[in-house]
Short mmCIF file of C-alpha atoms in Angstrom, two decimals:
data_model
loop_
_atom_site.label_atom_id
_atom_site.label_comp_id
_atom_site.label_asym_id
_atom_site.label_seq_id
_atom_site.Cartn_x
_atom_site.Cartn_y
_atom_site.Cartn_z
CA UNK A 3 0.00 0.00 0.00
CA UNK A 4 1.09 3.34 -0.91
CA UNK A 5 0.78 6.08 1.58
CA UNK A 6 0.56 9.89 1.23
CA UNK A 7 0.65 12.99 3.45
CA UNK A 8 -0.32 14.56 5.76
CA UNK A 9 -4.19 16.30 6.55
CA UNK A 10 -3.75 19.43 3.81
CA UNK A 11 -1.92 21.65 5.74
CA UNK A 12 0.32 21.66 2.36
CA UNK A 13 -2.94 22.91 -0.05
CA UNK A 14 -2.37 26.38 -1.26
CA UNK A 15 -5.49 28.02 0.80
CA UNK A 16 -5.71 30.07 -2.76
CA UNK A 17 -5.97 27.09 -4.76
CA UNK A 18 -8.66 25.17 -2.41
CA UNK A 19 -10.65 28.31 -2.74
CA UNK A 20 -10.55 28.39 -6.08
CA UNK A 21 -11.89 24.84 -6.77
CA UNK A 22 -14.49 24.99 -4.45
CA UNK A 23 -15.76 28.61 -5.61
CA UNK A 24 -15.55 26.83 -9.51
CA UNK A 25 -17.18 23.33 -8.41
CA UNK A 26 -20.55 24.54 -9.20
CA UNK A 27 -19.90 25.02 -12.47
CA UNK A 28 -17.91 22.24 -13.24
CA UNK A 29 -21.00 20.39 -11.91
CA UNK A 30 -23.53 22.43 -14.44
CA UNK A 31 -20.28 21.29 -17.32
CA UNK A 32 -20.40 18.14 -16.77
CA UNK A 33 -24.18 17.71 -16.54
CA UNK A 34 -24.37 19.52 -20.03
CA UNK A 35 -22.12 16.97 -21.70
CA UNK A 36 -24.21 13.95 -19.95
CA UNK A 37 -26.87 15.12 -22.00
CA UNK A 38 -24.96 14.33 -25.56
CA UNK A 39 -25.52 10.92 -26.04
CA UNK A 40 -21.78 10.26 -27.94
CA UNK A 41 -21.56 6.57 -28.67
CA UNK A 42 -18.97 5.84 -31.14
CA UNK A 43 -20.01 2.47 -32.54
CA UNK A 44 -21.44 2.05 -36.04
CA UNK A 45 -25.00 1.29 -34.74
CA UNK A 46 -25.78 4.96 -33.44
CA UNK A 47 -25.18 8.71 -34.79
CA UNK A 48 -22.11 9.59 -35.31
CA UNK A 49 -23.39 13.50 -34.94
CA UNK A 50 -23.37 13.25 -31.14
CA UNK A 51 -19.64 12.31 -31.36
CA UNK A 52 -19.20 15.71 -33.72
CA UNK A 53 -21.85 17.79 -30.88
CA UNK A 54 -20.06 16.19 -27.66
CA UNK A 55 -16.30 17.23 -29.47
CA UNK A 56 -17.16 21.18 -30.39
CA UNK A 57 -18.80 21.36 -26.59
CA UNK A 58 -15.35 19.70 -25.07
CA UNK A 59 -13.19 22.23 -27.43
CA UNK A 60 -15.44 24.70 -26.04
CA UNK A 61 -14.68 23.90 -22.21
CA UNK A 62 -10.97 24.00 -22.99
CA UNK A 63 -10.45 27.36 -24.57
CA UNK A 64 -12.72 28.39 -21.48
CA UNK A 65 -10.27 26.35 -19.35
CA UNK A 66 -7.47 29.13 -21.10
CA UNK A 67 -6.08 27.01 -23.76
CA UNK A 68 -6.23 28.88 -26.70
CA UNK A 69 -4.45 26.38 -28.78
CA UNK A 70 -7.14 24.06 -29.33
CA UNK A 71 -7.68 21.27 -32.33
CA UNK A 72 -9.91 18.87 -33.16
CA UNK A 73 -8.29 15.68 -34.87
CA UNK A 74 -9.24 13.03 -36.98
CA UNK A 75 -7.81 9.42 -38.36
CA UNK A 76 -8.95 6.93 -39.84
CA UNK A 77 -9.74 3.18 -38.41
CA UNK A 78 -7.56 0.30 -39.60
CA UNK A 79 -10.56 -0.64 -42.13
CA UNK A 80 -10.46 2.89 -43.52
CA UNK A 81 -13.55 4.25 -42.08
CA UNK A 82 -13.52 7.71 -40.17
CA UNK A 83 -12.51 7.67 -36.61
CA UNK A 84 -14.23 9.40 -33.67
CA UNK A 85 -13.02 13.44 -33.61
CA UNK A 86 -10.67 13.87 -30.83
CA UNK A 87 -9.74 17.27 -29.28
CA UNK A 88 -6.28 18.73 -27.91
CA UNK A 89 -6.01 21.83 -26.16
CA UNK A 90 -2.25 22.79 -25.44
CA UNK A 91 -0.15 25.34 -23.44
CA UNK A 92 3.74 24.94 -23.95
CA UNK A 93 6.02 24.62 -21.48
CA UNK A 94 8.27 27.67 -20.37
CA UNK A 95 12.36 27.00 -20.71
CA UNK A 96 13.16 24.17 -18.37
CA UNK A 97 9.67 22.75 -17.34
CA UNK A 98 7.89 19.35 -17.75
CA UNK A 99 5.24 18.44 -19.94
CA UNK A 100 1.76 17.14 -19.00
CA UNK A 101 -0.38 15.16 -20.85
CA UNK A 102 -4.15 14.96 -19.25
CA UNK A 103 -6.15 12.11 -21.15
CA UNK A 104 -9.89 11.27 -20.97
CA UNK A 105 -12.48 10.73 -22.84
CA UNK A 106 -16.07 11.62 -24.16
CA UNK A 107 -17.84 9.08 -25.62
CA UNK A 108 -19.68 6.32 -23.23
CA UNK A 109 -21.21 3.14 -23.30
CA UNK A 110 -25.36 2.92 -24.52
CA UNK A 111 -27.62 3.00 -21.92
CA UNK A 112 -29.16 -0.43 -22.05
CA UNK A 113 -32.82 -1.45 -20.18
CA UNK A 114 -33.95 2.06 -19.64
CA UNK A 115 -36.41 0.98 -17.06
CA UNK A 116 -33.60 -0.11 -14.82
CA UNK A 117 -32.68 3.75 -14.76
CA UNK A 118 -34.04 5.66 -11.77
CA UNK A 119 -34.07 8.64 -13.61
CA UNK A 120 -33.72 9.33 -17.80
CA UNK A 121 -29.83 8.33 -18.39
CA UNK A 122 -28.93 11.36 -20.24
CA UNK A 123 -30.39 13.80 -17.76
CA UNK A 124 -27.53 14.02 -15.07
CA UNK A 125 -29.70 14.45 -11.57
CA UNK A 126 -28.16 15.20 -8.33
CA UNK A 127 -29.39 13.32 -5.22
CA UNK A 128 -28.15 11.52 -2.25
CA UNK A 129 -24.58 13.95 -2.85
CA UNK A 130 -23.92 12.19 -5.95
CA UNK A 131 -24.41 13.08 -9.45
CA UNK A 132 -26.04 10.28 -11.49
CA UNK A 133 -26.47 10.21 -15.83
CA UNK A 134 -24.43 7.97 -18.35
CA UNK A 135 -20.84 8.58 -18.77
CA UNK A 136 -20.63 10.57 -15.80
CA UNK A 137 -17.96 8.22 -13.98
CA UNK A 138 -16.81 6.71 -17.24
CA UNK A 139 -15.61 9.29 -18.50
CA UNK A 140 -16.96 12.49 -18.75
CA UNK A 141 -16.19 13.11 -15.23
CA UNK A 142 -12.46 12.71 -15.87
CA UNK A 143 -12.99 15.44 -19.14
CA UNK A 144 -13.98 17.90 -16.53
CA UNK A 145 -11.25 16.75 -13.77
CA UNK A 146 -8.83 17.89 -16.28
CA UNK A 147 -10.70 21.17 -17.10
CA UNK A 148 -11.86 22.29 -14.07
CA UNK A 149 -7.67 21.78 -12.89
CA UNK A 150 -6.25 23.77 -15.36
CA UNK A 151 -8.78 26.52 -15.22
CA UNK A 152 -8.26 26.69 -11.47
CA UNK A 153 -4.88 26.74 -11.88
CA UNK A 154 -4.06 29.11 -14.12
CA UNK A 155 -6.03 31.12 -12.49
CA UNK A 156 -4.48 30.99 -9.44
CA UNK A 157 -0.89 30.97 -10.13
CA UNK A 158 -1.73 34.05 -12.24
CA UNK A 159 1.42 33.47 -15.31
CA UNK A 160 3.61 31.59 -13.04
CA UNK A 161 2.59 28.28 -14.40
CA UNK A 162 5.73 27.69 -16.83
CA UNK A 163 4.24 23.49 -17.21
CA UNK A 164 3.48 22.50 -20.58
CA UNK A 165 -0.26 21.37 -20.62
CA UNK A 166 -2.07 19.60 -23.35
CA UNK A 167 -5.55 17.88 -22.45
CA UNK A 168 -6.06 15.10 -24.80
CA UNK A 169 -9.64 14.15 -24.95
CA UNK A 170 -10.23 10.50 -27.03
CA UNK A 171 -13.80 10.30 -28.83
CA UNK A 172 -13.98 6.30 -29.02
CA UNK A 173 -12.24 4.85 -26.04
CA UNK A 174 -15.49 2.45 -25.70
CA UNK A 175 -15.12 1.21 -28.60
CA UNK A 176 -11.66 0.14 -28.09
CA UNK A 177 -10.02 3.44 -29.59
CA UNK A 178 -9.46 1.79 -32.67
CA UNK A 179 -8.66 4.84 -34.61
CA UNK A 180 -5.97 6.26 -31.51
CA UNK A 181 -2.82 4.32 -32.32
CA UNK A 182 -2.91 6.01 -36.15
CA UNK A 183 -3.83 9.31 -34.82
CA UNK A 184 -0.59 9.56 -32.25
CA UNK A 185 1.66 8.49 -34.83
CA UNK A 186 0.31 11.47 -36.83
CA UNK A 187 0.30 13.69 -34.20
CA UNK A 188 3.21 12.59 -32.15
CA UNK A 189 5.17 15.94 -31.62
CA UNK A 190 1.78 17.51 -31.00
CA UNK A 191 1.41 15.14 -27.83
CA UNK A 192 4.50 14.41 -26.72
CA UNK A 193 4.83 14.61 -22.94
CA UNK A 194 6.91 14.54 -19.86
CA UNK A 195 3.95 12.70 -17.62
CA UNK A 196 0.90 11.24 -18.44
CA UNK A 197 -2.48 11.63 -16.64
CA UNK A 198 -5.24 8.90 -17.82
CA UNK A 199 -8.48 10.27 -15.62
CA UNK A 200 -10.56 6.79 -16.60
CA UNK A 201 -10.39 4.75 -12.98
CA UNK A 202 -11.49 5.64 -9.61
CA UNK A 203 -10.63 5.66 -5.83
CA UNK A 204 -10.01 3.02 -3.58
CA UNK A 205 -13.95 3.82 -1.82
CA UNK A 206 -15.45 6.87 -0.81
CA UNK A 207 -13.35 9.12 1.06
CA UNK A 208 -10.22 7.06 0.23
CA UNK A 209 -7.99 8.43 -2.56
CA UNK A 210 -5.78 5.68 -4.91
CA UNK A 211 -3.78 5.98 -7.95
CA UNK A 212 -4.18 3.34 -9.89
CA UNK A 213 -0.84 0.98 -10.65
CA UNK A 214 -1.62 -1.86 -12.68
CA UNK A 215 -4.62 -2.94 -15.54
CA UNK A 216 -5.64 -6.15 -15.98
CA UNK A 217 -5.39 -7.58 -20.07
CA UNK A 218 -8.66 -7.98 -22.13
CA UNK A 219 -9.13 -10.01 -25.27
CA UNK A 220 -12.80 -10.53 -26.91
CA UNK A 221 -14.10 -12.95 -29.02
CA UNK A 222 -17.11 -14.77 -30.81
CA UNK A 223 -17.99 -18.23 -30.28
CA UNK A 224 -21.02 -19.92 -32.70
CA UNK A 225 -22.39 -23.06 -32.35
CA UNK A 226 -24.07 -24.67 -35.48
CA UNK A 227 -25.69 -27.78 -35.16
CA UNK A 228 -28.38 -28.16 -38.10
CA UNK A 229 -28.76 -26.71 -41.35
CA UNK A 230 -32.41 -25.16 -40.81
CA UNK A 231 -34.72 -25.12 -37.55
CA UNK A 232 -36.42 -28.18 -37.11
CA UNK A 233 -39.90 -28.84 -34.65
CA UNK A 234 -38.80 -29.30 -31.35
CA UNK A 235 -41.10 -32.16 -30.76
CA UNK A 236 -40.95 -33.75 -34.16
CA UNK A 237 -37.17 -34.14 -33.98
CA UNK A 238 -36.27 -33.64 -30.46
CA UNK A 239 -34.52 -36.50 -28.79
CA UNK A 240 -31.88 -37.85 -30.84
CA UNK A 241 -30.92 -34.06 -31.61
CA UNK A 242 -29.77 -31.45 -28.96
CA UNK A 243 -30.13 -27.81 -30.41
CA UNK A 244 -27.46 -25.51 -30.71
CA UNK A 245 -28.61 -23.37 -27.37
CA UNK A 246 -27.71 -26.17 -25.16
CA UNK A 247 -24.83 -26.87 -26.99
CA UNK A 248 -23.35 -23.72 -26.65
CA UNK A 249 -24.58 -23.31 -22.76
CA UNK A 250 -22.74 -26.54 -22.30
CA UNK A 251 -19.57 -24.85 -24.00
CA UNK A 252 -19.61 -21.67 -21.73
CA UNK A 253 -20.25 -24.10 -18.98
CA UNK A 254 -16.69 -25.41 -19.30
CA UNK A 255 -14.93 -21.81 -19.01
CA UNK A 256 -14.91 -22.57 -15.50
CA UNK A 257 -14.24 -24.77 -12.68
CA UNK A 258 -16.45 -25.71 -10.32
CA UNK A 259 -15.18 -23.04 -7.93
CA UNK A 260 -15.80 -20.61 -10.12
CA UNK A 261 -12.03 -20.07 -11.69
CA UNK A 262 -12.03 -19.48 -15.12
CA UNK A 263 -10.46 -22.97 -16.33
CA UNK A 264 -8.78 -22.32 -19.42
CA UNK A 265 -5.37 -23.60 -19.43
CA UNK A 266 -2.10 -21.91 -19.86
CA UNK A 267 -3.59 -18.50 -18.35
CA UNK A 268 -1.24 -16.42 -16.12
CA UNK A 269 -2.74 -15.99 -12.54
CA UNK A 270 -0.85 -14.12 -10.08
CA UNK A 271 -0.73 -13.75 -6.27
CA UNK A 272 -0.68 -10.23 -5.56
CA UNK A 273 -1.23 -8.44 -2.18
CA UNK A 274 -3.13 -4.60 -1.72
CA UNK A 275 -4.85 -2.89 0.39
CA UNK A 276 -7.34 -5.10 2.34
CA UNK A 277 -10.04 -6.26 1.31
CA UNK A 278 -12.58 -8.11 3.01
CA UNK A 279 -15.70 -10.21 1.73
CA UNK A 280 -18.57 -8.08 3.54
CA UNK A 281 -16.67 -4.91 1.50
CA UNK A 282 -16.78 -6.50 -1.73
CA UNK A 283 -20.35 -7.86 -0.92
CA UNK A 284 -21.63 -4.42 -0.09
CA UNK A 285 -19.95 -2.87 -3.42
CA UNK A 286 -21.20 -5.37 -5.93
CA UNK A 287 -24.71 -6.04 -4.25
CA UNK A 288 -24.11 -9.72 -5.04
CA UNK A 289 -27.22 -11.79 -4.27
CA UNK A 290 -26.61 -12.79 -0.54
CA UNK A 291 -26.85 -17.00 -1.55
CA UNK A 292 -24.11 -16.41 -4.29
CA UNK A 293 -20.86 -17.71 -2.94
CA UNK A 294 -17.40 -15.69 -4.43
CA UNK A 295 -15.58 -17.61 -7.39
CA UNK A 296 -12.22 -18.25 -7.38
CA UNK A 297 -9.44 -18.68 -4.92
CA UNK A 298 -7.02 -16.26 -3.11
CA UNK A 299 -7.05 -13.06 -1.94
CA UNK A 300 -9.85 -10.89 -3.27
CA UNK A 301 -7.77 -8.08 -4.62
CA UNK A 302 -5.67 -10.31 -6.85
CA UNK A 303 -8.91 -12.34 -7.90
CA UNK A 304 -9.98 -8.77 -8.86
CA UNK A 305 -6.56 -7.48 -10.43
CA UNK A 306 -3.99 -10.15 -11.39
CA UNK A 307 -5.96 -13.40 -12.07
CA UNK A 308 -7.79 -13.74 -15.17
CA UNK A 309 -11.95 -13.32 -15.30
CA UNK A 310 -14.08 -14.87 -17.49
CA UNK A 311 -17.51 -13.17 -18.50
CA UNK A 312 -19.99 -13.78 -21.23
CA UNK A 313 -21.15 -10.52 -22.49
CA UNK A 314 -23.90 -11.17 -24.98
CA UNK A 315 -25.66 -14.41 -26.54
CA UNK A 316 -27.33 -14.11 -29.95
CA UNK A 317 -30.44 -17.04 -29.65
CA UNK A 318 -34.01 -16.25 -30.02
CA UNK A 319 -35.63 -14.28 -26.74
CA UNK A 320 -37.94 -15.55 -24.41
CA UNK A 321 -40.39 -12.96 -26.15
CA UNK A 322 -40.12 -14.13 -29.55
CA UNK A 323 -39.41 -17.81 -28.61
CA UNK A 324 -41.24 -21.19 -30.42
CA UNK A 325 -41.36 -24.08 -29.88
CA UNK A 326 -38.22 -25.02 -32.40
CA UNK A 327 -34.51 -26.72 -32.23
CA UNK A 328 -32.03 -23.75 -33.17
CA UNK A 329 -29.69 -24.51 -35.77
CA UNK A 330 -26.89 -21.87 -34.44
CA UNK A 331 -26.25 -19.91 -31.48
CA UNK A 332 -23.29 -17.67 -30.79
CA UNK A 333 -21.77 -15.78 -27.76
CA UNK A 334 -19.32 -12.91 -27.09
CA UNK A 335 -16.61 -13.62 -24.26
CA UNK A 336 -14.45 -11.28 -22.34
CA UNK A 337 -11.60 -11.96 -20.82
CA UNK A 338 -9.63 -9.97 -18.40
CA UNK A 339 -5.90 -11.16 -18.10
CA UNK A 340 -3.26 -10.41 -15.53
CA UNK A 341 -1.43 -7.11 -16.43
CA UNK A 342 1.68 -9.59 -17.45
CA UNK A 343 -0.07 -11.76 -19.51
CA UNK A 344 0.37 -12.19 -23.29
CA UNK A 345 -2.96 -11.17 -25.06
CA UNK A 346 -1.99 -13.36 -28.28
CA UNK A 347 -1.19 -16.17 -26.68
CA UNK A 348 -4.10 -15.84 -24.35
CA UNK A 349 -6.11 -15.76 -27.13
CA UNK A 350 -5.01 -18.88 -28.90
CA UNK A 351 -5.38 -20.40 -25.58
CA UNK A 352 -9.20 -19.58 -25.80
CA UNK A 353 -9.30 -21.12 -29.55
CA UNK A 354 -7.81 -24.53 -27.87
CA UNK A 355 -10.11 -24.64 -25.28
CA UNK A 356 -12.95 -24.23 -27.21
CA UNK A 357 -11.73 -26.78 -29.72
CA UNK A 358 -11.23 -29.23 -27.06
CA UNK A 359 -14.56 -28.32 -25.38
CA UNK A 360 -17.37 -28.38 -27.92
CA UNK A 361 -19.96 -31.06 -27.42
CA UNK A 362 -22.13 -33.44 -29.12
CA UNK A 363 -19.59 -32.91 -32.14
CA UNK A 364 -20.97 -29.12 -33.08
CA UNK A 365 -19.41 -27.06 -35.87
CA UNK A 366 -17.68 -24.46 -33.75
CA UNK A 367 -16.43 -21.05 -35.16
CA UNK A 368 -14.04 -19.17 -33.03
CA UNK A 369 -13.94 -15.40 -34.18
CA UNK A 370 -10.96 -13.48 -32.52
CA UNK A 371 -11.94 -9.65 -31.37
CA UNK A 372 -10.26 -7.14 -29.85
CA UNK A 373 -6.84 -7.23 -27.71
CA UNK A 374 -5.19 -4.75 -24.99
CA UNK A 375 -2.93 -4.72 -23.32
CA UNK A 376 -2.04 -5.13 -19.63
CA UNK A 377 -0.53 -2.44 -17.21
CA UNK A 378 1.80 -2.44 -14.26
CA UNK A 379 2.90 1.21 -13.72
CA UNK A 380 5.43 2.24 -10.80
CA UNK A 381 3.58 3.97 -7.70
CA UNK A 382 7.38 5.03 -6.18
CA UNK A 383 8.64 7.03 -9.09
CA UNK A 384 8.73 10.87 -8.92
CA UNK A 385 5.56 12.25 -10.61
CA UNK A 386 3.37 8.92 -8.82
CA UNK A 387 5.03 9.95 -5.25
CA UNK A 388 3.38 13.44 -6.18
CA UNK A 389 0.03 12.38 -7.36
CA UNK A 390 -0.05 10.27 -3.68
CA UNK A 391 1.15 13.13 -1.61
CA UNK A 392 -1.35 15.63 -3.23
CA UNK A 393 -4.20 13.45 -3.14
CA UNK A 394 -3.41 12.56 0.39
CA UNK A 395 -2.93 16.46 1.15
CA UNK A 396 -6.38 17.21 -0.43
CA UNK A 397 -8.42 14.24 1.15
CA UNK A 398 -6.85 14.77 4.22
CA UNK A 399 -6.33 10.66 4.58
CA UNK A 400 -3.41 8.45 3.58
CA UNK A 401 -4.07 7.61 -0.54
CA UNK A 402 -3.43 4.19 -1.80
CA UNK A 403 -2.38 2.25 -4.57
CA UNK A 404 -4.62 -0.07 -6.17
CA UNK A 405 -5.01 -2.29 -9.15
CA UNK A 406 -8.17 -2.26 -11.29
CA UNK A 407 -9.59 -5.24 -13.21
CA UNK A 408 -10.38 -3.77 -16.11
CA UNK A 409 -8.65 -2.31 -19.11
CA UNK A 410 -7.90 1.19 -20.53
CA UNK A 411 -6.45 0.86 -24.45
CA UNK A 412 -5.27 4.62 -24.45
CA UNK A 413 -3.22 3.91 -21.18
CA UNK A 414 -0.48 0.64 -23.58
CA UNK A 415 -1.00 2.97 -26.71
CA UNK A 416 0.18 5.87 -25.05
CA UNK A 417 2.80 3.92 -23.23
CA UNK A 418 3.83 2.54 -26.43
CA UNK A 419 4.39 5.79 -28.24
CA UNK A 420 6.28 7.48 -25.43
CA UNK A 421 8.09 5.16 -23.37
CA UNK A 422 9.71 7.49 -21.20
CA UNK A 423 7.20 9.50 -20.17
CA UNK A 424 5.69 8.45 -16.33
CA UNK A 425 2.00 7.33 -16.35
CA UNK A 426 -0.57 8.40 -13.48
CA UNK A 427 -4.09 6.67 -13.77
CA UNK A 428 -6.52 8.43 -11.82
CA UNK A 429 -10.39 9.27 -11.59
CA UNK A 430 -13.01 10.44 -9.80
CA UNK A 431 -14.86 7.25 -9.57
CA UNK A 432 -15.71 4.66 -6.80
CA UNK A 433 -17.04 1.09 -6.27
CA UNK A 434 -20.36 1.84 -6.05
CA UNK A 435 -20.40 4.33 -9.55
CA UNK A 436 -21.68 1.32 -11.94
CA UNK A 437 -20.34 2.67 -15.00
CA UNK A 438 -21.58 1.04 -18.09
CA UNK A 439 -24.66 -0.19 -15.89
CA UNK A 440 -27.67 1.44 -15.01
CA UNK A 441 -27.86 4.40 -12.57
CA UNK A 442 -23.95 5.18 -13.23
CA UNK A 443 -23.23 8.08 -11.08
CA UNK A 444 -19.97 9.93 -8.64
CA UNK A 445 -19.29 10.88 -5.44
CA UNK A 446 -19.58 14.74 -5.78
CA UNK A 447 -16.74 15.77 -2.66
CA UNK A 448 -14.49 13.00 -4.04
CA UNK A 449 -14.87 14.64 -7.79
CA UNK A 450 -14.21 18.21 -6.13
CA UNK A 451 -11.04 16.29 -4.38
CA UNK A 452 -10.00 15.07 -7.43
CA UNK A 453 -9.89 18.44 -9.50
CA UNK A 454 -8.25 20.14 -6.64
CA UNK A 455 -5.33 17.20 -6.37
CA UNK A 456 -5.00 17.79 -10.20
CA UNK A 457 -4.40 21.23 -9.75
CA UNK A 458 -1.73 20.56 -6.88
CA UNK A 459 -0.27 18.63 -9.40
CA UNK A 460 0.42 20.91 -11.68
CA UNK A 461 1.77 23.59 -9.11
CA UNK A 462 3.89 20.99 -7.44
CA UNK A 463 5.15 20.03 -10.99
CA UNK A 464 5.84 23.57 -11.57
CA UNK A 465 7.98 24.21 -8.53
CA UNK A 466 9.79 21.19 -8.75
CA UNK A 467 12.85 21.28 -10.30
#
């Protein structure tokens, strides 16, 4: 566990003034982009991407970056990416570089009627703000805004950083177009330190930078069993339709403990801060019968073991349902992967398994997705001893370091293109925010926490030498 300092007796009084005068509007920002539905798959209006872009470019020159862009590249099958938008202040003689990354677009809002209020409407109750996207990551868009703004306006011309605010249009989609755009724009975005705004804190109250990511790969799996439907009763018996078939497949993806039992996976052993099962009970709302899969300590089940889930089935609904054998059925995986683990190999490990697996002699087509990358940043170099000391300043409490389970493609692709730059993952998110569920929402004094450690960051930054 990584500890910071002190009770913020080191938080310019200035600065803390500042923030909380601003918050308020921040708050009315942020609600204003919850209300642009920007979903950058092909299925829904690209528009919203174009709105939600010209509103962030908007907030940034407001924010007092004048130099502000918004970029475009193309997707590796040629099609337009999302617009992404850069707002930059260079660096006096002699200081760093900071690059603040987050990003716009969200995931679709799913079963509306699980929302307890319209998902594009951000409503404040219960001191938390609640809307689509505003945890994941339209929160973290406004983090960096609010920051700068604050900043700048505090230190008045003595900020001699470099700032550019890099805000991705398609991160939920796997920011397919990203890698193509840096490359293009490398010099543009070149930095001394990296700030990814996409996780969260360790729980209310409780500030954590995050140090590692766990791997993802996605795939497709279809069943085919016949060549046409057939009458369940007329032919049922010596036939077993391709539903069951394929439920007995996913069946096999784990052990009877719960483990995800696909072999050759890397699973690692790693302590953090504690964890114990009521905690993780109480943050998931897992039915109080359901017993906890897997073995271990709970924070490496959650960080450095792999995790099986089964994201969406394509078989006829209970709705629309007859009484017929189904000649196909197929199923999306994902799979998270300790932040060591090799996502091609981990891959081909899934092919095997399901080769080995299928039953009753199905026709089984494996369809390879997406890959990223796993993380393990370093909490004890310089700019990640800063983050932890401002955050603890701010919050008043020790901060933490923490691993996260899931997977941020900006954070390896960023990584990749500048290797020497240090990488901070932060957020204003916590376990109970439910992004991509219903009823996503933040803590509002941990977001206000999080702009105003941001904005230490930068003055600390500045003054170091």
């Amino acid at each position: 566990m990584a500890v910071a300092s002190g009770a913020g007796r080191d938080v310019p009084a200035d600065l803390r003034q500042a923030v909380h005068g601003d918050f308020p509007a921040a708050v009315d920002q942020l609600s204003a982009l919850v209300r642009i539905p920007a979903m950058a798959w092909d299925s829904f209006d690209p528009s919203q991407l174009d709105q939600a872009a010209l509103q962030v470019a908007e907030l940034l020159r407001g924010a007092g970056l004048a130099d502000v862009d918004i970029l475009q590249a193309p997707r590796p099958e040629g099609t337009p990416g999302a617009p992404a938008v850069v707002g930059r202040r260079h660096a006096a003689q002699g200081k760093p570089t900071i690059l603040l990354y987050a990003h716009y677009d969200v995931q679709p809002a799913g079963q509306l009627e699980l929302w307890e209020s319209p998902p594009f409407e951000a409503v404040e109750r219960g001191g938390r703000l609640w809307g689509r996207g505003v945890a994941d990551n339209k929160a973290g868009v406004l983090l960096h805004v609010a920051a700068v703004r604050n900043a700048l306006r505090v230190l008045d011309g003595r900020l001699g950083v470099g700032i550019t605010v890099f805000v991705d249009g398609e991160e939920e989609a796997g920011s397919p177009s990203l890698p193509q755009l840096l490359q293009q724009h490398a010099d543009l975005l070149r930095a001394d330190v990296l700030v990814v705004a996409d996780s969260g804190n360790w729980k209310v109250g409780v500030p954590a930078l995050t140090t590692s990511l766990r791997g993802l790969i996605l795939g497709t799996i279809e069943v085919r069993v016949l060549e046409h439907a057939l009458h369940s009763g007329t032919y049922g018996g010596p036939l077993v339709d391709a539903v069951a078939a394929l439920s007995r497949l996913i069946a096999s993806f784990h052990h009877d403990d719960g483990s995800v039992a696909v072999e050759g996976l890397l699973a690692v052993e790693e302590p953090g801060p504690p964890l114990s099962e009521a905690e993780f009970r109480a943050d998931s709302r897992v039915r109080p019968g359901v017993p906890l899969a897997g073995t271990g300590s709970l924070t490496s089940r959650l960080w450095t073991k792999p995790a099986m889930a089964i994201i969406g089935i394509d078989a006829p609904s209970v709705a629309l349902s007859s009484d017929t054998l189904q000649p196909a059925a197929r199923a999306r995986f994902s799979l998270s992967l300790a932040p060591a683990s090799d996502t091609a190999a981990a891959m081909e490990a899934v092919r095997r398994h399901v080769e080995t697996h299928v039953p009753f002699g199905a026709e089984v087509v494996f369809t390879p997705g997406g890959r990223t990358q796993g993380f393990a940043g370093d909490a004890h170099s310089r700019s990640s001893e800063l983050m932890l000391a401002a955050m603890g300043d701010v919050w008043g409490v020790p901060a933490v370091s923490m691993g996260v389970g899931g997977s941020i493609p900006a954070v390896n692709i960023l990584n990749k293109l500048f290797p020497e730059a240090e990488i901070l993952v932060t957020g204003a998110e916590d376990p109970d925010s439910r992004a991509h569920g219903a009823n996503e929402s933040i803590h509002l004094g941990d977001f206000e926490n999080a702009i105003l450690a941001e904005a230490v960051l930068l003055a600390r930054l500045n003054a170091a030498d």
